[in-house]
Short mmCIF file of C-alpha atoms in Angstrom, two decimals:
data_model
loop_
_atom_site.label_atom_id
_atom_site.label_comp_id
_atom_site.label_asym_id
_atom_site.label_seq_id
_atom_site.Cartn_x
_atom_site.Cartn_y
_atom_site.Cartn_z
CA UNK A 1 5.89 49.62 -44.14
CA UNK A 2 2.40 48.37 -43.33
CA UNK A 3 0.62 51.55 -41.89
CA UNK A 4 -1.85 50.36 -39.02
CA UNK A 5 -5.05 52.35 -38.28
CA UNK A 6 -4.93 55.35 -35.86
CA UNK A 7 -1.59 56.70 -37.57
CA UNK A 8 -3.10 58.95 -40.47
CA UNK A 9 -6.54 60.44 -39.66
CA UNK A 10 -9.56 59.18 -41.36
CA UNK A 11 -10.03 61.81 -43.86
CA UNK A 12 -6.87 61.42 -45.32
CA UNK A 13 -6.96 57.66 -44.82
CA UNK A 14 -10.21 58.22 -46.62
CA UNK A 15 -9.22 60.47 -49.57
CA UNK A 16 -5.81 58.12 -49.74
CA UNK A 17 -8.59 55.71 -50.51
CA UNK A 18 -10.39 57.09 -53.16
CA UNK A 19 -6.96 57.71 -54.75
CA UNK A 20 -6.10 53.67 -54.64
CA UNK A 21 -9.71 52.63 -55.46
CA UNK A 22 -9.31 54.70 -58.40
CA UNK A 23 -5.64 53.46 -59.53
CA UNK A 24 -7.14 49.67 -58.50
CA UNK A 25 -9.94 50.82 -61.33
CA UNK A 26 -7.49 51.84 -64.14
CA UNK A 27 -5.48 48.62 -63.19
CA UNK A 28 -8.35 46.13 -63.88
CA UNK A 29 -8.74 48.08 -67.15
CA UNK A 30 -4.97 48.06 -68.06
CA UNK A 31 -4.32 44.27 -66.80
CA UNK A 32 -6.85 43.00 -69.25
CA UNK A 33 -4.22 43.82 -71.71
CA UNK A 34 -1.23 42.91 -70.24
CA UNK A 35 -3.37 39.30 -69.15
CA UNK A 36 -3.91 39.01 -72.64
CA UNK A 37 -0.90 39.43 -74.14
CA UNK A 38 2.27 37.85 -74.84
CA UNK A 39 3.22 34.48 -75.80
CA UNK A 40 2.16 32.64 -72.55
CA UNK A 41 -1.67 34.22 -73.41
CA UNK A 42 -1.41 32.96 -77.15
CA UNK A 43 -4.11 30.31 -77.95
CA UNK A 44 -4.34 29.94 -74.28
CA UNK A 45 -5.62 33.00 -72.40
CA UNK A 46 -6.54 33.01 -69.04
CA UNK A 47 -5.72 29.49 -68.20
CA UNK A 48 -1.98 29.98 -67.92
CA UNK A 49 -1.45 34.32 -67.60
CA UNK A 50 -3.86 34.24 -64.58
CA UNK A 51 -2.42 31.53 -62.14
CA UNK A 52 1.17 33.17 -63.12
CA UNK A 53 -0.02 36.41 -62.02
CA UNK A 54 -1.89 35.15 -58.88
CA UNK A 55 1.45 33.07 -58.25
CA UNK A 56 3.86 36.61 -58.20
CA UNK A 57 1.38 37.93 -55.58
CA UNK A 58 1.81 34.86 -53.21
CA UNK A 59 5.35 34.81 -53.90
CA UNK A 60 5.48 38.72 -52.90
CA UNK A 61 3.01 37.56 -49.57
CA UNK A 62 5.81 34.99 -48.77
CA UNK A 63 8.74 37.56 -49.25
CA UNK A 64 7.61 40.00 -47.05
CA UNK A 65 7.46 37.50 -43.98
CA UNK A 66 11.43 37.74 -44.64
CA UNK A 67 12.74 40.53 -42.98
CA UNK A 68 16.25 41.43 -43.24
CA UNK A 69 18.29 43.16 -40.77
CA UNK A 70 19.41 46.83 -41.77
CA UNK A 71 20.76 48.45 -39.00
CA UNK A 72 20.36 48.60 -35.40
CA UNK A 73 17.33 47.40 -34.16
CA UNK A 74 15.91 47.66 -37.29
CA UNK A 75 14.33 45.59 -40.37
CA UNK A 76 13.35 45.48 -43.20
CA UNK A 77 10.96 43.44 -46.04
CA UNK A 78 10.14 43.56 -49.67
CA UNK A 79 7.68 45.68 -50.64
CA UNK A 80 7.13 44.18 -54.01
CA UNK A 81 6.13 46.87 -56.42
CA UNK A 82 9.25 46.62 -58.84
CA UNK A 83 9.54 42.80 -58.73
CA UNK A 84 5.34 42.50 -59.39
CA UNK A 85 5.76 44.98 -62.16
CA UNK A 86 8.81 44.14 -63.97
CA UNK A 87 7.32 40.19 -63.97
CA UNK A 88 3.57 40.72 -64.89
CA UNK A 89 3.07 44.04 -66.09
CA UNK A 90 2.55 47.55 -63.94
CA UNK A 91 -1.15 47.43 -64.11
CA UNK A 92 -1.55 43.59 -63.05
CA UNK A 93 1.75 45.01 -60.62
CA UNK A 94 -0.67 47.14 -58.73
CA UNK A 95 -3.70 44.46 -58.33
CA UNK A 96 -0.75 41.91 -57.32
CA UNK A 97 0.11 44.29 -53.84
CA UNK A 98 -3.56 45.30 -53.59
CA UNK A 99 -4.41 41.20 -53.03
CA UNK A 100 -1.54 40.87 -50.77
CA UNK A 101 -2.49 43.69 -48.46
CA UNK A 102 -5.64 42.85 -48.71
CA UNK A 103 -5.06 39.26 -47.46
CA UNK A 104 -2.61 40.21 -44.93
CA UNK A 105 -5.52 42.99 -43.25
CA UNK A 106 -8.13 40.48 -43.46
CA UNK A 107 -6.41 37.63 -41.94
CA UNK A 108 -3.20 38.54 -40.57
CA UNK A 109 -4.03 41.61 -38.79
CA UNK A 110 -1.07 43.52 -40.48
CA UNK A 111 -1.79 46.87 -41.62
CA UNK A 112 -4.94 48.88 -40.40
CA UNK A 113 -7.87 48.19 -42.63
CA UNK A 114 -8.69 51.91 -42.35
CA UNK A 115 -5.30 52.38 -43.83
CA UNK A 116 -5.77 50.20 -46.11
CA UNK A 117 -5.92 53.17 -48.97
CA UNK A 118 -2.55 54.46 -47.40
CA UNK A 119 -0.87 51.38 -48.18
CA UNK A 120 -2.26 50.26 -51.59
CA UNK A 121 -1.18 53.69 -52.49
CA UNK A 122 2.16 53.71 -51.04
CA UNK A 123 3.04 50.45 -51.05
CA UNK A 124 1.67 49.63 -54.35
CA UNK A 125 0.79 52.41 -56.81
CA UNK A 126 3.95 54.48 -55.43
CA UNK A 127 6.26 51.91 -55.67
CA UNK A 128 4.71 50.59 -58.88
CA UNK A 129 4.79 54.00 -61.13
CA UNK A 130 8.31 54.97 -59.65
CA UNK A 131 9.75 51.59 -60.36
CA UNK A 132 8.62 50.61 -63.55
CA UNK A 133 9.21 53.95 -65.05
CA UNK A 134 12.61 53.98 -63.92
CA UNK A 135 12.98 50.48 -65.03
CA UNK A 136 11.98 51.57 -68.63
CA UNK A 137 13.54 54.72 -68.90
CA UNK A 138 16.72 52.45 -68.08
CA UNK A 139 16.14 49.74 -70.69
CA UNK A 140 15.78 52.64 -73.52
CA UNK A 141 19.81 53.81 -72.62
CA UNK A 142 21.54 50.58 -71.93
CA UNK A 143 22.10 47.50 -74.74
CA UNK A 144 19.29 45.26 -74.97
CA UNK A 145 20.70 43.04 -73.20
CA UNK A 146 19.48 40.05 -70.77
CA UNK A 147 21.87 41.60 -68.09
CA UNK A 148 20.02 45.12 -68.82
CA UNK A 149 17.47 44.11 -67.50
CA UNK A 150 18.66 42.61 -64.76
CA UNK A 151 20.32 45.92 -63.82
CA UNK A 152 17.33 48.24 -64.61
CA UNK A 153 15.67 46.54 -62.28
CA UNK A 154 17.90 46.67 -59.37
CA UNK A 155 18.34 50.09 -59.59
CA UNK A 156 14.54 50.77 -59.97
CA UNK A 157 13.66 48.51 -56.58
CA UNK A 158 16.43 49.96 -54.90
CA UNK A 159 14.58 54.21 -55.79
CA UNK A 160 11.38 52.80 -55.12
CA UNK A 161 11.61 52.30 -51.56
CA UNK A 162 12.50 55.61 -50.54
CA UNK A 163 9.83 56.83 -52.51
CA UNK A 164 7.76 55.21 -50.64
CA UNK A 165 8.94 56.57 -47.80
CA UNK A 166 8.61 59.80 -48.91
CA UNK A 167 5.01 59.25 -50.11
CA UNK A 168 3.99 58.07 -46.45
CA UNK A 169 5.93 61.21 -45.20
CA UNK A 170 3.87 63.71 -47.12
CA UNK A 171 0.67 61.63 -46.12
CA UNK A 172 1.67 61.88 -42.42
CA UNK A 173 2.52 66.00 -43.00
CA UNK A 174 -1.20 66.16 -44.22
CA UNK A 175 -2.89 63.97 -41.66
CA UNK A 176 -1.07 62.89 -39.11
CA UNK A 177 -2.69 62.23 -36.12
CA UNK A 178 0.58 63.49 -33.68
CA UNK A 179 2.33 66.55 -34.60
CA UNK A 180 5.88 65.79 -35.15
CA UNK A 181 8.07 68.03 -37.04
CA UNK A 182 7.75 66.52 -40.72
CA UNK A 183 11.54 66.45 -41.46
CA UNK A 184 12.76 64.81 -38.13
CA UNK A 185 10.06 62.05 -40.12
CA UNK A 186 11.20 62.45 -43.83
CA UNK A 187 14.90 61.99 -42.72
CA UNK A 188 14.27 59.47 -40.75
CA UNK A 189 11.66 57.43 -42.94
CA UNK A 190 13.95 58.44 -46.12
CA UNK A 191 17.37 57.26 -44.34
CA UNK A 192 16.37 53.78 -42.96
CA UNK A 193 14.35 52.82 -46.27
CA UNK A 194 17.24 53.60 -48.26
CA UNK A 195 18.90 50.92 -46.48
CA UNK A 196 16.61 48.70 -47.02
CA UNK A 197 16.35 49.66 -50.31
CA UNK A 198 19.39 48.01 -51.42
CA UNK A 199 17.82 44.18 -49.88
CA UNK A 200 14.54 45.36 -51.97
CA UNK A 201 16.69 45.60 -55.03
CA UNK A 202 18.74 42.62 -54.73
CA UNK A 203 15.99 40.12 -54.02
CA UNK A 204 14.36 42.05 -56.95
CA UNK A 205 17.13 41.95 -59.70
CA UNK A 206 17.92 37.86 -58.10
CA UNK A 207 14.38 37.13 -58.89
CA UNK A 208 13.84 38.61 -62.35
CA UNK A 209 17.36 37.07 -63.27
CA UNK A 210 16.47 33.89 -62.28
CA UNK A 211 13.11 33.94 -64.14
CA UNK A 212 15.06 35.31 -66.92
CA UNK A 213 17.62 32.61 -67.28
CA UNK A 214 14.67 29.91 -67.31
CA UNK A 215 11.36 31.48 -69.05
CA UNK A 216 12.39 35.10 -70.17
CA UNK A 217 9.19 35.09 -72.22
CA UNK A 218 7.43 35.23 -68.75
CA UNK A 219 8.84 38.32 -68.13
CA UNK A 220 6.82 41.21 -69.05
CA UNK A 221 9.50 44.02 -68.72
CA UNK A 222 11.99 42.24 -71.31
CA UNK A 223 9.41 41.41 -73.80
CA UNK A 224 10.84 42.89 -77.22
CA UNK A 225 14.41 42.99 -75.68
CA UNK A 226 16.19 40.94 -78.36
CA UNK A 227 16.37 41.72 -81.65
CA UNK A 228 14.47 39.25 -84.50
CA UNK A 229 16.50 37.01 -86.64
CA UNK A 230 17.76 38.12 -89.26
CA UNK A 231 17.90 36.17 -92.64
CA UNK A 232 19.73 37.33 -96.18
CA UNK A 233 16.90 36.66 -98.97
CA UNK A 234 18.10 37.74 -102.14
CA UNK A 235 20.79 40.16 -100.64
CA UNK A 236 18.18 41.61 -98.63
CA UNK A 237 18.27 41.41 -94.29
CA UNK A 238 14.80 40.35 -93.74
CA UNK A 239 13.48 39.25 -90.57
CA UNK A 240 13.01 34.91 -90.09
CA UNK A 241 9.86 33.15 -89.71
CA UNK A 242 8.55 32.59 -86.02
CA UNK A 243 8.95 29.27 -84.98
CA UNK A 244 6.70 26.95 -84.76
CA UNK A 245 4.89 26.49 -80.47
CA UNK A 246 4.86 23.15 -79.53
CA UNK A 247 2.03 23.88 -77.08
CA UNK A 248 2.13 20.35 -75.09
CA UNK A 249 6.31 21.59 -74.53
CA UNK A 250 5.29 24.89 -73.46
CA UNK A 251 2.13 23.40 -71.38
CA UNK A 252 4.33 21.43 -69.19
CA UNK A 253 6.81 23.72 -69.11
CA UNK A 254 4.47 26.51 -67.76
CA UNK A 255 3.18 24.24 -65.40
CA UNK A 256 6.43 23.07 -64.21
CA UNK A 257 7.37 26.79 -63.48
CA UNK A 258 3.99 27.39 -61.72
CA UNK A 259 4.80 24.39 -59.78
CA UNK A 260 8.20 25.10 -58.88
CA UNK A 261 7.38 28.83 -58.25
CA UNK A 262 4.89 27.43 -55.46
CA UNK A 263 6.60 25.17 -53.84
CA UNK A 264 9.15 27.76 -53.65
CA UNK A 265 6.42 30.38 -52.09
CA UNK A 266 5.65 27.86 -49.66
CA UNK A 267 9.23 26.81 -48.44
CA UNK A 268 10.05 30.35 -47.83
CA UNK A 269 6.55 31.42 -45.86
CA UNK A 270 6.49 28.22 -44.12
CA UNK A 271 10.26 27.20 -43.68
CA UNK A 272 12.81 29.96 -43.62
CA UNK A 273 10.48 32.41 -42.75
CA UNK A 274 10.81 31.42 -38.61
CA UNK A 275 14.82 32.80 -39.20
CA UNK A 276 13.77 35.87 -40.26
CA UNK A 277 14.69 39.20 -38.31
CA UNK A 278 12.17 39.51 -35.53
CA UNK A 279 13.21 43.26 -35.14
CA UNK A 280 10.34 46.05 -35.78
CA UNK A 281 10.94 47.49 -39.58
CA UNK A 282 11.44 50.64 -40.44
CA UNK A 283 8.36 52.20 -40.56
CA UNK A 284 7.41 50.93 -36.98
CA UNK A 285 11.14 51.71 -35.84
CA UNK A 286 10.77 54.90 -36.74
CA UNK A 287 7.37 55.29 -35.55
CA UNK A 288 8.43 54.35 -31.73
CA UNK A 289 11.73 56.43 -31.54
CA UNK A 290 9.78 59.61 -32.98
CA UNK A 291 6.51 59.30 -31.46
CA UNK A 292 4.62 59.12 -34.58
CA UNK A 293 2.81 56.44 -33.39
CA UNK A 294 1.47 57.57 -30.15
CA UNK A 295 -2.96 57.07 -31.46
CA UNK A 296 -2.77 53.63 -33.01
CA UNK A 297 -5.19 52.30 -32.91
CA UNK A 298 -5.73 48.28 -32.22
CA UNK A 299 -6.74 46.22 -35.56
CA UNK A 300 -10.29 45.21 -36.13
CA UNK A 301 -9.16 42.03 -37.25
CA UNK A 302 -6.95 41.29 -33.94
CA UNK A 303 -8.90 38.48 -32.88
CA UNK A 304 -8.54 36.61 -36.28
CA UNK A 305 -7.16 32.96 -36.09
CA UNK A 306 -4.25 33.53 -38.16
CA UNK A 307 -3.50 37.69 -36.41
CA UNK A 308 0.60 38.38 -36.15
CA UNK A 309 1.14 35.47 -38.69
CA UNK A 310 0.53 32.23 -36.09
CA UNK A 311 -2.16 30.12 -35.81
CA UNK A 312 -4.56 30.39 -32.67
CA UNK A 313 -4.03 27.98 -30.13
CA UNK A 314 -1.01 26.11 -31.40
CA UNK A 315 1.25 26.93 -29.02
CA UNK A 316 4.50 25.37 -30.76
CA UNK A 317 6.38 29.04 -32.94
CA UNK A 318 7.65 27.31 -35.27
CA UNK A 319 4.90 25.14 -36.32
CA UNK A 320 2.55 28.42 -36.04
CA UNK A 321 4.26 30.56 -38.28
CA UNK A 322 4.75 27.95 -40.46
CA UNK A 323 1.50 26.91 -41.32
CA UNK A 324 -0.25 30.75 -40.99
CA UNK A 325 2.79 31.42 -43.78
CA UNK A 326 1.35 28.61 -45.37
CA UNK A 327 -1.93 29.18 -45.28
CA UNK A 328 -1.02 32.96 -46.19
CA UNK A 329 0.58 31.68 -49.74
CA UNK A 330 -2.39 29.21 -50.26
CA UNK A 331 -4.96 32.13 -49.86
CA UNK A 332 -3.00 34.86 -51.97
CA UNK A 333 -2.59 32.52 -54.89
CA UNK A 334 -6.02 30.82 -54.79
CA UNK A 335 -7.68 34.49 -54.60
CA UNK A 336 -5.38 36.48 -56.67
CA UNK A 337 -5.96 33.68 -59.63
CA UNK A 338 -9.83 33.71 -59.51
CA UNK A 339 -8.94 37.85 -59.30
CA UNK A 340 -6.76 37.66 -62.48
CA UNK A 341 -9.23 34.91 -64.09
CA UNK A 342 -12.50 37.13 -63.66
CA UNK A 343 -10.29 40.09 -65.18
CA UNK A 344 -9.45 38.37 -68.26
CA UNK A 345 -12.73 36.72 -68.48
CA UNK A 346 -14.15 40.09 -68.92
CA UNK A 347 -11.71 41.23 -71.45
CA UNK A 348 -12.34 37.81 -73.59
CA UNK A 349 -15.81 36.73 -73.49
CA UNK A 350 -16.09 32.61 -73.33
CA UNK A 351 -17.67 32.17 -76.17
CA UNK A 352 -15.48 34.51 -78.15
CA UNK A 353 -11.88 33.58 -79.91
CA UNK A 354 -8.70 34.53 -77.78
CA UNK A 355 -7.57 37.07 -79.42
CA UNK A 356 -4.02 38.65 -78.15
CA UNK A 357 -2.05 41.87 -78.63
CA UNK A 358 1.24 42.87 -78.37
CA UNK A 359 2.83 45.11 -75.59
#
């Protein structure tokens, strides 16, 4: 759903910017906490939260070169949103899709760096505040539960997409640069991005499950989901003693996770990525069949080396998209880390104890 330049006029694109500059502002502010926090942060800080966080935005980079067939002629990709919130934290969620559209404007020449307000806001603080809200609003009705969450957040990728949708739709009603009747797009933006809704939400819920099953400490949407020990002291239910961290255990744990978390980035941007559908998704599907993209414009960065996810002058596919993918997951993790670092940094001076705080 990466909006290119040319398809919502500049004032909107504009004022769509000031709205994700702003929500990018109260991120950095709210992902100091969540970077500090929880027991990866404790006695560690920035060291270990910071390369996990930079690692969910390559792995969301590396998912979205996987589209998925939906219908017809059409495809779709992750957005992200749910799975970077649910995992990190909706505040470090946002900054997560903000570095991956970022990096794919920049270098990839996908999505119009005009638009790039439009789709930090839809793609991003949209599909971030819809999600996660859902996904909590879920966790406070069903048992707490591993599987809960699991479920919540299936069900809050799966809404998120379409609101996404919808968000772009009333963005195009305001500023769209071709007049098109705005619920011939709605239904049509809506329809499709339910569909691929449902692939959103069941990489999503696969992902957080399998995180859960291995680290659920790591994951910040089931943080206080089971229920403390209990002991019986004196006839009295009190609650047991924290255990002990072994912290060498838990370092090489954490960095076996990182490890095997970007390895597995790499494989799917750089392997499995050359099977994936080559049809357009939905929002350029429907862009074609209703004439909604008629004034695109052609992106400023269309001469870069790595533009449409190949490298320049290699002329073998496969070995093109393989390495841009590559190079893709290398750049997203390398700058969303030094991001996530700085972040931190500023909430915990160096020469200050770590302190942490519970979420």
């Amino acid at each position: 759903m990466h909006v290119p330049d040319g398809m919502i006029n500049l004032p909107v694109s504009a004022a769509a910017g000031v709205v994700a500059a702003g929500a990018v502002a109260v991120s950095l502010r709210g992902a100091r906490r969540e970077l500090g926090s929880g027991p990866l942060a404790e006695g560690h800080g920035a060291e270990r939260t910071a390369p996990l966080a930079g690692l969910v935005a390559a792995f969301v980079f590396a998912v979205q070169m996987l589209n998925f067939p939906v219908a017809a002629g059409t495809s779709g990709h992750l957005l992200g949103g749910a799975l970077a919130a649910i995992l990190v934290g909706p505040f470090t969620g946002v900054l997560c899709i903000a570095v991956v559209l970022l990096m794919q404007g920049i270098l990839f020449a996908d999505g119009g760096l005009t638009a790039l307000g439009v789709n930090i806001t839809v793609m991003g603080v949209v599909t971030v505040i819809v999600s996660y809200g859902i996904f909590r609003g879920l966790l406070r009705i069903l048992p707490r539960k591993r599987r809960s969450v699991t479920v919540s957040a299936f069900v809050a990728a799966l809404v998120s997409v379409p609101a996404a949708a919808a968000a772009f739709t009333l963005l195009y009603a305001i500023g769209g640069t071709t007049h098109i009747p705005v619920g011939r797009v709605l239904t049509a933006m809506v329809g499709v991005h339910v569909l691929i809704g449902i692939g959103e939400a069941a990489i999503t819920a696969l992902t957080v499950g399998a995180v859960i099953a291995v680290r659920p400490d790591l994951v910040h949407g089931a943080r206080g989901l089971a229920a403390p020990l209990k002991l019986r002291v004196g006839g009295e239910l009190v609650d047991a003693p924290a255990p002990a961290p072994v912290a060498a255990a838990g370092s090489r744990s954490t960095r076996g996770l990182l490890a095997a978390g970007l390895g597995t980035a790499l494989l799917l941007a750089g392997v499995v990525s050359f099977y994936a559908s080559a049809s357009p998704d939905g929002l350029e599907k429907v862009a074609a069949d209703k004439g909604i993209d008629r004034k695109v414009e052609e992106h400023a960065a269309a001469d870069s080396p790595l533009a449409d996810y190949g490298v320049k002058d290699i002329s073998n596919t496969r070995l093109s998209g393989g390495l841009a993918g590559m190079i893709g997951v290398g750049a997203t993790v390398v700058v969303g880390s030094g991001i996530f670092y700085v972040v931190h940094r500023r909430r915990t001076p160096a020469n200050a104890p770590v302190t942490t705080g519970r979420s």
